[in-house]
Amino acid sequence: MDRLLNIGRDDGYPLCAETLELLHKNVQLLETVLNGLNLPRHTIVRFPYGDFAYVQTVDSTSGRGEILKIGTGGTLSNSAVVSYSITSSNVTITDSTNNDYEDVYQNRTLNLSTQPSPLMSGVKVVDSENLFDFALWKDITLYGYRNQSSSDMSGYVQSNPLVIAKINDRELRIRICLQVTALPISQDSEFLVVLNSNYLNNATDAFPIWASFNGNNNYINEVVPAIVGHSSKIEVKIPTHELYNQGSVTSFTGQISINGIIPLG
C-alpha cells in the first residue's frame, strides 16, 4: 500500500488533497479486509492500541462496517458490552486568513454501553488477535480404515463417507460420518479411521474424543470414548468392543459419527 514519506512540519511537503486521499485509502483498505470477513451484524472488533474498533453496523451481506475511535465505555470488558451507539459531528475549519470551510470532515465516535437496547440484539465484542487464526489451515485427507491388527476394514464402509479434518498450530478439527454394514465387533475390537497426515508427530499424548453409534435397527444407540493419536499417521481409534461389553453385540450396521475440536497449544 502507498505510504507517506517526507511530511515533516518544518521542511516536508505541504499538506495537499493527494495526501488526504492517500490517508483515506489506507483506512478504507483495512475496512475492506474486515468487511470481507462477513461478520454478523453488531460485531465489534477491538484493536490492542489506541482505543480503536471496527464495528459491523449492518447485516454481513451488505459488507459495510467502519473503524471508529472508542469514546465512552473504553474500559469495559468485552463481555460487559451489550449495546453501543455512534455519535457524529461535522467539523468546520478556519484557515490563517479567517476563511471558513464548512463540514471539512466528520468526527465519528463509538460509545460502548452495559445498558440493553430494545433496538439492538446480538452485540458481540472480540479482540482482533482472536479474530484470525495464527496459521493457515491444512486440510487432511482420508487414508483408510483398519482394525486393531492393521487389517483393511474399508469393505464394511458404504460409499460416500464424510471425513473432514484440518489442522493448524492451535487446533485439530475432525468431522466423521460413516455408514457401515455388519462391522465386526468382539471383546477386543477397535475400528480405526486413519488420516493421511503425520502433523501430530510432535505430540506426546493421546487426545480423547467421543464416537456416536446409531444403529439402523434402533437397538444400538450409544456414545463411546475414542482416542486420536498417531504413529506414522493420525489415527482415530474407536473402541467398538464397548458395544460388545454392553450386550455381546457381534456386528454393527448403522452410522458412526465423530465431531471434535482438539486444542494443540
PDB file of N, CA, C and O in Angstrom, residues 111-181:
ATOM      1  N   ASN A 111     -19.477   4.491  21.096  1.00  0.00           N
ATOM      2  CA  ASN A 111     -19.697   4.503  22.537  1.00  0.00           C
ATOM      3  C   ASN A 111     -20.249   3.145  22.973  1.00  0.00           C
ATOM      4  O   ASN A 111     -21.296   2.714  22.477  1.00  0.00           O
ATOM      5  N   LEU A 112     -19.541   2.480  23.883  1.00  0.00           N
ATOM      6  CA  LEU A 112     -19.932   1.165  24.357  1.00  0.00           C
ATOM      7  C   LEU A 112     -20.748   1.294  25.636  1.00  0.00           C
ATOM      8  O   LEU A 112     -20.485   2.172  26.461  1.00  0.00           O
ATOM      9  N   SER A 113     -21.713   0.386  25.819  1.00  0.00           N
ATOM     10  CA  SER A 113     -22.610   0.521  26.962  1.00  0.00           C
ATOM     11  C   SER A 113     -22.957  -0.848  27.541  1.00  0.00           C
ATOM     12  O   SER A 113     -22.971  -1.863  26.834  1.00  0.00           O
ATOM     13  N   THR A 114     -23.260  -0.831  28.840  1.00  0.00           N
ATOM     14  CA  THR A 114     -23.732  -2.038  29.523  1.00  0.00           C
ATOM     15  C   THR A 114     -25.255  -2.068  29.597  1.00  0.00           C
ATOM     16  O   THR A 114     -25.828  -3.008  30.153  1.00  0.00           O
ATOM     17  N   GLN A 115     -25.911  -1.042  29.067  1.00  0.00           N
ATOM     18  CA  GLN A 115     -27.367  -0.947  29.134  1.00  0.00           C
ATOM     19  C   GLN A 115     -28.007  -1.592  27.906  1.00  0.00           C
ATOM     20  O   GLN A 115     -27.683  -1.231  26.768  1.00  0.00           O
ATOM     21  N   PRO A 116     -28.898  -2.567  28.098  1.00  0.00           N
ATOM     22  CA  PRO A 116     -29.557  -3.195  26.944  1.00  0.00           C
ATOM     23  C   PRO A 116     -30.367  -2.185  26.141  1.00  0.00           C
ATOM     24  O   PRO A 116     -30.870  -1.197  26.684  1.00  0.00           O
ATOM     25  N   SER A 117     -30.468  -2.442  24.842  1.00  0.00           N
ATOM     26  CA  SER A 117     -31.254  -1.593  23.965  1.00  0.00           C
ATOM     27  C   SER A 117     -32.295  -2.446  23.256  1.00  0.00           C
ATOM     28  O   SER A 117     -31.953  -3.498  22.705  1.00  0.00           O
ATOM     29  N   PRO A 118     -33.573  -2.028  23.254  1.00  0.00           N
ATOM     30  CA  PRO A 118     -34.611  -2.811  22.573  1.00  0.00           C
ATOM     31  C   PRO A 118     -34.414  -2.857  21.057  1.00  0.00           C
ATOM     32  O   PRO A 118     -34.980  -3.707  20.395  1.00  0.00           O
ATOM     33  N   LEU A 119     -33.599  -1.954  20.523  1.00  0.00           N
ATOM     34  CA  LEU A 119     -33.368  -1.908  19.077  1.00  0.00           C
ATOM     35  C   LEU A 119     -32.097  -2.638  18.672  1.00  0.00           C
ATOM     36  O   LEU A 119     -31.741  -2.642  17.487  1.00  0.00           O
ATOM     37  N   MET A 120     -31.431  -3.264  19.631  1.00  0.00           N
ATOM     38  CA  MET A 120     -30.130  -3.858  19.328  1.00  0.00           C
ATOM     39  C   MET A 120     -29.996  -5.180  20.083  1.00  0.00           C
ATOM     40  O   MET A 120     -30.130  -5.228  21.301  1.00  0.00           O
ATOM     41  N   SER A 121     -29.769  -6.250  19.347  1.00  0.00           N
ATOM     42  CA  SER A 121     -29.560  -7.553  19.970  1.00  0.00           C
ATOM     43  C   SER A 121     -28.396  -8.249  19.282  1.00  0.00           C
ATOM     44  O   SER A 121     -28.067  -7.950  18.136  1.00  0.00           O
ATOM     45  N   GLY A 122     -27.792  -9.168  19.982  1.00  0.00           N
ATOM     46  CA  GLY A 122     -26.704  -9.934  19.399  1.00  0.00           C
ATOM     47  C   GLY A 122     -25.383  -9.205  19.326  1.00  0.00           C
ATOM     48  O   GLY A 122     -24.526  -9.555  18.510  1.00  0.00           O
ATOM     49  N   VAL A 123     -25.190  -8.185  20.166  1.00  0.00           N
ATOM     50  CA  VAL A 123     -23.910  -7.472  20.170  1.00  0.00           C
ATOM     51  C   VAL A 123     -22.815  -8.409  20.696  1.00  0.00           C
ATOM     52  O   VAL A 123     -22.961  -9.030  21.743  1.00  0.00           O
ATOM     53  N   LYS A 124     -21.730  -8.495  19.946  1.00  0.00           N
ATOM     54  CA  LYS A 124     -20.608  -9.342  20.345  1.00  0.00           C
ATOM     55  C   LYS A 124     -19.323  -8.575  20.143  1.00  0.00           C
ATOM     56  O   LYS A 124     -19.085  -8.015  19.070  1.00  0.00           O
ATOM     57  N   VAL A 125     -18.475  -8.550  21.173  1.00  0.00           N
ATOM     58  CA  VAL A 125     -17.216  -7.823  21.125  1.00  0.00           C
ATOM     59  C   VAL A 125     -16.072  -8.832  21.215  1.00  0.00           C
ATOM     60  O   VAL A 125     -16.045  -9.668  22.118  1.00  0.00           O
ATOM     61  N   VAL A 126     -15.140  -8.750  20.289  1.00  0.00           N
ATOM     62  CA  VAL A 126     -13.979  -9.649  20.281  1.00  0.00           C
ATOM     63  C   VAL A 126     -12.720  -8.827  20.090  1.00  0.00           C
ATOM     64  O   VAL A 126     -12.746  -7.727  19.526  1.00  0.00           O
ATOM     65  N   ASP A 127     -11.595  -9.357  20.568  1.00  0.00           N
ATOM     66  CA  ASP A 127     -10.305  -8.728  20.328  1.00  0.00           C
ATOM     67  C   ASP A 127      -9.767  -9.158  18.970  1.00  0.00           C
ATOM     68  O   ASP A 127      -9.973 -10.301  18.538  1.00  0.00           O
ATOM     69  N   SER A 128      -9.052  -8.259  18.306  1.00  0.00           N
ATOM     70  CA  SER A 128      -8.579  -8.546  16.959  1.00  0.00           C
ATOM     71  C   SER A 128      -7.669  -9.760  16.908  1.00  0.00           C
ATOM     72  O   SER A 128      -7.687 -10.519  15.931  1.00  0.00           O
ATOM     73  N   GLU A 129      -6.874  -9.997  17.969  1.00  0.00           N
ATOM     74  CA  GLU A 129      -5.950 -11.132  17.930  1.00  0.00           C
ATOM     75  C   GLU A 129      -6.672 -12.469  17.985  1.00  0.00           C
ATOM     76  O   GLU A 129      -6.118 -13.506  17.625  1.00  0.00           O
ATOM     77  N   ASN A 130      -7.946 -12.459  18.426  1.00  0.00           N
ATOM     78  CA  ASN A 130      -8.729 -13.691  18.463  1.00  0.00           C
ATOM     79  C   ASN A 130      -9.595 -13.874  17.225  1.00  0.00           C
ATOM     80  O   ASN A 130     -10.299 -14.874  17.100  1.00  0.00           O
ATOM     81  N   LEU A 131      -9.539 -12.916  16.329  1.00  0.00           N
ATOM     82  CA  LEU A 131     -10.388 -12.981  15.145  1.00  0.00           C
ATOM     83  C   LEU A 131      -9.737 -13.789  14.035  1.00  0.00           C
ATOM     84  O   LEU A 131     -10.414 -14.399  13.214  1.00  0.00           O
ATOM     85  N   PHE A 132      -8.420 -13.819  14.012  1.00  0.00           N
ATOM     86  CA  PHE A 132      -7.695 -14.512  12.958  1.00  0.00           C
ATOM     87  C   PHE A 132      -6.922 -15.684  13.542  1.00  0.00           C
ATOM     88  O   PHE A 132      -6.418 -15.620  14.667  1.00  0.00           O
ATOM     89  N   ASP A 133      -6.813 -16.751  12.783  1.00  0.00           N
ATOM     90  CA  ASP A 133      -6.023 -17.902  13.204  1.00  0.00           C
ATOM     91  C   ASP A 133      -4.544 -17.580  13.080  1.00  0.00           C
ATOM     92  O   ASP A 133      -4.122 -16.845  12.191  1.00  0.00           O
ATOM     93  N   PHE A 134      -3.737 -18.167  13.975  1.00  0.00           N
ATOM     94  CA  PHE A 134      -2.304 -17.916  13.931  1.00  0.00           C
ATOM     95  C   PHE A 134      -1.660 -18.517  12.697  1.00  0.00           C
ATOM     96  O   PHE A 134      -0.606 -18.083  12.266  1.00  0.00           O
ATOM     97  N   ALA A 135      -2.236 -19.548  12.133  1.00  0.00           N
ATOM     98  CA  ALA A 135      -1.623 -20.202  10.983  1.00  0.00           C
ATOM     99  C   ALA A 135      -2.697 -20.628  10.013  1.00  0.00           C
ATOM    100  O   ALA A 135      -3.868 -20.758  10.366  1.00  0.00           O
ATOM    101  N   LEU A 136      -2.310 -20.853   8.778  1.00  0.00           N
ATOM    102  CA  LEU A 136      -3.241 -21.326   7.779  1.00  0.00           C
ATOM    103  C   LEU A 136      -3.650 -22.761   8.086  1.00  0.00           C
ATOM    104  O   LEU A 136      -2.865 -23.558   8.586  1.00  0.00           O
ATOM    105  N   TRP A 137      -4.901 -23.082   7.764  1.00  0.00           N
ATOM    106  CA  TRP A 137      -5.377 -24.446   7.953  1.00  0.00           C
ATOM    107  C   TRP A 137      -4.786 -25.351   6.893  1.00  0.00           C
ATOM    108  O   TRP A 137      -4.648 -24.986   5.736  1.00  0.00           O
ATOM    109  N   LYS A 138      -4.431 -26.561   7.305  1.00  0.00           N
ATOM    110  CA  LYS A 138      -4.000 -27.605   6.384  1.00  0.00           C
ATOM    111  C   LYS A 138      -5.093 -28.659   6.350  1.00  0.00           C
ATOM    112  O   LYS A 138      -5.484 -29.203   7.384  1.00  0.00           O
ATOM    113  N   ASP A 139      -5.609 -28.959   5.163  1.00  0.00           N
ATOM    114  CA  ASP A 139      -6.618 -29.992   5.023  1.00  0.00           C
ATOM    115  C   ASP A 139      -5.972 -31.372   5.120  1.00  0.00           C
ATOM    116  O   ASP A 139      -4.881 -31.606   4.589  1.00  0.00           O
ATOM    117  N   ILE A 140      -6.654 -32.294   5.785  1.00  0.00           N
ATOM    118  CA  ILE A 140      -6.168 -33.651   5.959  1.00  0.00           C
ATOM    119  C   ILE A 140      -7.129 -34.607   5.266  1.00  0.00           C
ATOM    120  O   ILE A 140      -8.342 -34.560   5.509  1.00  0.00           O
ATOM    121  N   THR A 141      -6.630 -35.453   4.418  1.00  0.00           N
ATOM    122  CA  THR A 141      -7.467 -36.386   3.666  1.00  0.00           C
ATOM    123  C   THR A 141      -7.535 -37.743   4.365  1.00  0.00           C
ATOM    124  O   THR A 141      -6.729 -38.068   5.237  1.00  0.00           O
ATOM    125  N   LEU A 142      -8.497 -38.534   3.949  1.00  0.00           N
ATOM    126  CA  LEU A 142      -8.662 -39.886   4.488  1.00  0.00           C
ATOM    127  C   LEU A 142      -7.628 -40.819   3.881  1.00  0.00           C
ATOM    128  O   LEU A 142      -7.404 -40.831   2.664  1.00  0.00           O
ATOM    129  N   TYR A 143      -6.998 -41.650   4.730  1.00  0.00           N
ATOM    130  CA  TYR A 143      -6.055 -42.655   4.256  1.00  0.00           C
ATOM    131  C   TYR A 143      -6.714 -44.027   4.149  1.00  0.00           C
ATOM    132  O   TYR A 143      -6.493 -44.768   3.199  1.00  0.00           O
ATOM    133  N   GLY A 144      -7.523 -44.385   5.139  1.00  0.00           N
ATOM    134  CA  GLY A 144      -8.188 -45.680   5.082  1.00  0.00           C
ATOM    135  C   GLY A 144      -8.768 -46.089   6.418  1.00  0.00           C
ATOM    136  O   GLY A 144      -8.818 -45.301   7.371  1.00  0.00           O
ATOM    137  N   TYR A 145      -9.218 -47.358   6.491  1.00  0.00           N
ATOM    138  CA  TYR A 145      -9.842 -47.897   7.695  1.00  0.00           C
ATOM    139  C   TYR A 145      -9.118 -49.183   8.078  1.00  0.00           C
ATOM    140  O   TYR A 145      -8.781 -50.016   7.223  1.00  0.00           O
ATOM    141  N   ARG A 146      -8.894 -49.370   9.382  1.00  0.00           N
ATOM    142  CA  ARG A 146      -8.202 -50.554   9.861  1.00  0.00           C
ATOM    143  C   ARG A 146      -8.874 -51.073  11.129  1.00  0.00           C
ATOM    144  O   ARG A 146      -9.679 -50.379  11.752  1.00  0.00           O
ATOM    145  N   ASN A 147      -8.466 -52.296  11.528  1.00  0.00           N
ATOM    146  CA  ASN A 147      -8.843 -52.786  12.842  1.00  0.00           C
ATOM    147  C   ASN A 147      -7.607 -52.797  13.738  1.00  0.00           C
ATOM    148  O   ASN A 147      -6.546 -52.286  13.351  1.00  0.00           O
ATOM    149  N   GLN A 148      -7.730 -53.379  14.924  1.00  0.00           N
ATOM    150  CA  GLN A 148      -6.620 -53.348  15.868  1.00  0.00           C
ATOM    151  C   GLN A 148      -5.406 -54.121  15.374  1.00  0.00           C
ATOM    152  O   GLN A 148      -4.290 -53.935  15.886  1.00  0.00           O
ATOM    153  N   SER A 149      -5.590 -54.995  14.380  1.00  0.00           N
ATOM    154  CA  SER A 149      -4.473 -55.765  13.815  1.00  0.00           C
ATOM    155  C   SER A 149      -3.966 -55.172  12.513  1.00  0.00           C
ATOM    156  O   SER A 149      -3.213 -55.827  11.782  1.00  0.00           O
ATOM    157  N   SER A 150      -4.389 -53.951  12.218  1.00  0.00           N
ATOM    158  CA  SER A 150      -3.998 -53.225  10.997  1.00  0.00           C
ATOM    159  C   SER A 150      -4.543 -53.862   9.723  1.00  0.00           C
ATOM    160  O   SER A 150      -4.033 -53.613   8.619  1.00  0.00           O
ATOM    161  N   SER A 151      -5.573 -54.685   9.836  1.00  0.00           N
ATOM    162  CA  SER A 151      -6.221 -55.236   8.641  1.00  0.00           C
ATOM    163  C   SER A 151      -7.152 -54.202   8.027  1.00  0.00           C
ATOM    164  O   SER A 151      -7.762 -53.394   8.736  1.00  0.00           O
ATOM    165  N   ASP A 152      -7.275 -54.248   6.714  1.00  0.00           N
ATOM    166  CA  ASP A 152      -8.122 -53.297   5.999  1.00  0.00           C
ATOM    167  C   ASP A 152      -9.589 -53.552   6.334  1.00  0.00           C
ATOM    168  O   ASP A 152     -10.075 -54.687   6.261  1.00  0.00           O
ATOM    169  N   MET A 153     -10.314 -52.481   6.688  1.00  0.00           N
ATOM    170  CA  MET A 153     -11.730 -52.579   7.046  1.00  0.00           C
ATOM    171  C   MET A 153     -12.612 -51.772   6.103  1.00  0.00           C
ATOM    172  O   MET A 153     -13.783 -51.532   6.396  1.00  0.00           O
ATOM    173  N   SER A 154     -12.077 -51.319   4.991  1.00  0.00           N
ATOM    174  CA  SER A 154     -12.834 -50.452   4.087  1.00  0.00           C
ATOM    175  C   SER A 154     -14.041 -51.145   3.483  1.00  0.00           C
ATOM    176  O   SER A 154     -15.013 -50.492   3.081  1.00  0.00           O
ATOM    177  N   GLY A 155     -14.022 -52.482   3.427  1.00  0.00           N
ATOM    178  CA  GLY A 155     -15.143 -53.201   2.840  1.00  0.00           C
ATOM    179  C   GLY A 155     -16.424 -53.094   3.637  1.00  0.00           C
ATOM    180  O   GLY A 155     -17.508 -53.379   3.103  1.00  0.00           O
ATOM    181  N   TYR A 156     -16.339 -52.691   4.877  1.00  0.00           N
ATOM    182  CA  TYR A 156     -17.524 -52.552   5.717  1.00  0.00           C
ATOM    183  C   TYR A 156     -18.135 -51.153   5.639  1.00  0.00           C
ATOM    184  O   TYR A 156     -19.219 -50.925   6.174  1.00  0.00           O
ATOM    185  N   VAL A 157     -17.417 -50.230   5.001  1.00  0.00           N
ATOM    186  CA  VAL A 157     -17.868 -48.836   4.936  1.00  0.00           C
ATOM    187  C   VAL A 157     -18.582 -48.592   3.614  1.00  0.00           C
ATOM    188  O   VAL A 157     -18.055 -48.910   2.541  1.00  0.00           O
ATOM    189  N   GLN A 158     -19.788 -48.048   3.684  1.00  0.00           N
ATOM    190  CA  GLN A 158     -20.550 -47.767   2.487  1.00  0.00           C
ATOM    191  C   GLN A 158     -19.936 -46.575   1.750  1.00  0.00           C
ATOM    192  O   GLN A 158     -19.116 -45.834   2.285  1.00  0.00           O
ATOM    193  N   SER A 159     -20.364 -46.385   0.519  1.00  0.00           N
ATOM    194  CA  SER A 159     -19.807 -45.327  -0.336  1.00  0.00           C
ATOM    195  C   SER A 159     -20.155 -43.941   0.193  1.00  0.00           C
ATOM    196  O   SER A 159     -21.087 -43.772   0.990  1.00  0.00           O
ATOM    197  N   ASN A 160     -19.386 -42.956  -0.254  1.00  0.00           N
ATOM    198  CA  ASN A 160     -19.587 -41.533   0.079  1.00  0.00           C
ATOM    199  C   ASN A 160     -19.517 -41.237   1.581  1.00  0.00           C
ATOM    200  O   ASN A 160     -20.408 -40.594   2.149  1.00  0.00           O
ATOM    201  N   PRO A 161     -18.467 -41.700   2.256  1.00  0.00           N
ATOM    202  CA  PRO A 161     -18.313 -41.332   3.671  1.00  0.00           C
ATOM    203  C   PRO A 161     -17.951 -39.853   3.800  1.00  0.00           C
ATOM    204  O   PRO A 161     -17.353 -39.263   2.900  1.00  0.00           O
ATOM    205  N   LEU A 162     -18.341 -39.259   4.916  1.00  0.00           N
ATOM    206  CA  LEU A 162     -17.976 -37.874   5.211  1.00  0.00           C
ATOM    207  C   LEU A 162     -16.808 -37.884   6.187  1.00  0.00           C
ATOM    208  O   LEU A 162     -16.958 -38.293   7.345  1.00  0.00           O
ATOM    209  N   VAL A 163     -15.642 -37.480   5.725  1.00  0.00           N
ATOM    210  CA  VAL A 163     -14.456 -37.382   6.578  1.00  0.00           C
ATOM    211  C   VAL A 163     -13.803 -36.032   6.291  1.00  0.00           C
ATOM    212  O   VAL A 163     -13.233 -35.813   5.227  1.00  0.00           O
ATOM    213  N   ILE A 164     -13.933 -35.113   7.238  1.00  0.00           N
ATOM    214  CA  ILE A 164     -13.367 -33.775   7.098  1.00  0.00           C
ATOM    215  C   ILE A 164     -12.424 -33.547   8.277  1.00  0.00           C
ATOM    216  O   ILE A 164     -12.820 -33.702   9.441  1.00  0.00           O
ATOM    217  N   ALA A 165     -11.201 -33.182   7.979  1.00  0.00           N
ATOM    218  CA  ALA A 165     -10.237 -32.897   9.040  1.00  0.00           C
ATOM    219  C   ALA A 165      -9.291 -31.800   8.571  1.00  0.00           C
ATOM    220  O   ALA A 165      -8.912 -31.749   7.402  1.00  0.00           O
ATOM    221  N   LYS A 166      -8.944 -30.908   9.487  1.00  0.00           N
ATOM    222  CA  LYS A 166      -7.974 -29.864   9.186  1.00  0.00           C
ATOM    223  C   LYS A 166      -7.252 -29.489  10.463  1.00  0.00           C
ATOM    224  O   LYS A 166      -7.756 -29.679  11.576  1.00  0.00           O
ATOM    225  N   ILE A 167      -6.058 -28.936  10.285  1.00  0.00           N
ATOM    226  CA  ILE A 167      -5.195 -28.668  11.426  1.00  0.00           C
ATOM    227  C   ILE A 167      -4.431 -27.381  11.192  1.00  0.00           C
ATOM    228  O   ILE A 167      -4.125 -27.014  10.055  1.00  0.00           O
ATOM    229  N   ASN A 168      -4.175 -26.643  12.283  1.00  0.00           N
ATOM    230  CA  ASN A 168      -3.228 -25.532  12.247  1.00  0.00           C
ATOM    231  C   ASN A 168      -2.380 -25.598  13.506  1.00  0.00           C
ATOM    232  O   ASN A 168      -2.317 -26.638  14.154  1.00  0.00           O
ATOM    233  N   ASP A 169      -1.715 -24.520  13.849  1.00  0.00           N
ATOM    234  CA  ASP A 169      -0.820 -24.543  15.003  1.00  0.00           C
ATOM    235  C   ASP A 169      -1.554 -24.680  16.335  1.00  0.00           C
ATOM    236  O   ASP A 169      -0.942 -25.027  17.347  1.00  0.00           O
ATOM    237  N   ARG A 170      -2.865 -24.413  16.328  1.00  0.00           N
ATOM    238  CA  ARG A 170      -3.588 -24.393  17.594  1.00  0.00           C
ATOM    239  C   ARG A 170      -4.609 -25.495  17.752  1.00  0.00           C
ATOM    240  O   ARG A 170      -4.908 -25.906  18.873  1.00  0.00           O
ATOM    241  N   GLU A 171      -5.191 -25.980  16.634  1.00  0.00           N
ATOM    242  CA  GLU A 171      -6.311 -26.897  16.746  1.00  0.00           C
ATOM    243  C   GLU A 171      -6.262 -27.979  15.675  1.00  0.00           C
ATOM    244  O   GLU A 171      -5.756 -27.755  14.572  1.00  0.00           O
ATOM    245  N   LEU A 172      -6.838 -29.111  16.027  1.00  0.00           N
ATOM    246  CA  LEU A 172      -7.178 -30.156  15.072  1.00  0.00           C
ATOM    247  C   LEU A 172      -8.687 -30.300  15.100  1.00  0.00           C
ATOM    248  O   LEU A 172      -9.271 -30.521  16.168  1.00  0.00           O
ATOM    249  N   ARG A 173      -9.321 -30.165  13.947  1.00  0.00           N
ATOM    250  CA  ARG A 173     -10.773 -30.292  13.852  1.00  0.00           C
ATOM    251  C   ARG A 173     -11.108 -31.524  13.024  1.00  0.00           C
ATOM    252  O   ARG A 173     -10.578 -31.711  11.932  1.00  0.00           O
ATOM    253  N   ILE A 174     -12.014 -32.340  13.547  1.00  0.00           N
ATOM    254  CA  ILE A 174     -12.375 -33.592  12.891  1.00  0.00           C
ATOM    255  C   ILE A 174     -13.892 -33.719  12.835  1.00  0.00           C
ATOM    256  O   ILE A 174     -14.589 -33.499  13.835  1.00  0.00           O
ATOM    257  N   ARG A 175     -14.400 -34.077  11.657  1.00  0.00           N
ATOM    258  CA  ARG A 175     -15.812 -34.415  11.496  1.00  0.00           C
ATOM    259  C   ARG A 175     -15.896 -35.676  10.644  1.00  0.00           C
ATOM    260  O   ARG A 175     -15.408 -35.703   9.521  1.00  0.00           O
ATOM    261  N   ILE A 176     -16.490 -36.711  11.205  1.00  0.00           N
ATOM    262  CA  ILE A 176     -16.591 -38.000  10.529  1.00  0.00           C
ATOM    263  C   ILE A 176     -18.033 -38.486  10.616  1.00  0.00           C
ATOM    264  O   ILE A 176     -18.651 -38.435  11.689  1.00  0.00           O
ATOM    265  N   CYS A 177     -18.562 -38.956   9.506  1.00  0.00           N
ATOM    266  CA  CYS A 177     -19.891 -39.567   9.489  1.00  0.00           C
ATOM    267  C   CYS A 177     -19.842 -40.732   8.498  1.00  0.00           C
ATOM    268  O   CYS A 177     -19.725 -40.514   7.289  1.00  0.00           O
ATOM    269  N   LEU A 178     -19.922 -41.951   9.024  1.00  0.00           N
ATOM    270  CA  LEU A 178     -19.780 -43.153   8.206  1.00  0.00           C
ATOM    271  C   LEU A 178     -21.026 -44.025   8.325  1.00  0.00           C
ATOM    272  O   LEU A 178     -21.606 -44.156   9.413  1.00  0.00           O
ATOM    273  N   GLN A 179     -21.417 -44.633   7.221  1.00  0.00           N
ATOM    274  CA  GLN A 179     -22.413 -45.692   7.236  1.00  0.00           C
ATOM    275  C   GLN A 179     -21.678 -47.018   7.067  1.00  0.00           C
ATOM    276  O   GLN A 179     -20.966 -47.208   6.085  1.00  0.00           O
ATOM    277  N   VAL A 180     -21.833 -47.918   8.030  1.00  0.00           N
ATOM    278  CA  VAL A 180     -21.149 -49.205   7.968  1.00  0.00           C
ATOM    279  C   VAL A 180     -22.181 -50.329   7.967  1.00  0.00           C
ATOM    280  O   VAL A 180     -23.293 -50.186   8.506  1.00  0.00           O
ATOM    281  N   THR A 181     -21.787 -51.448   7.377  1.00  0.00           N
ATOM    282  CA  THR A 181     -22.662 -52.615   7.296  1.00  0.00           C
ATOM    283  C   THR A 181     -21.937 -53.822   7.875  1.00  0.00           C
ATOM    284  O   THR A 181     -20.838 -54.172   7.431  1.00  0.00           O
TER     285      THR A 181
END
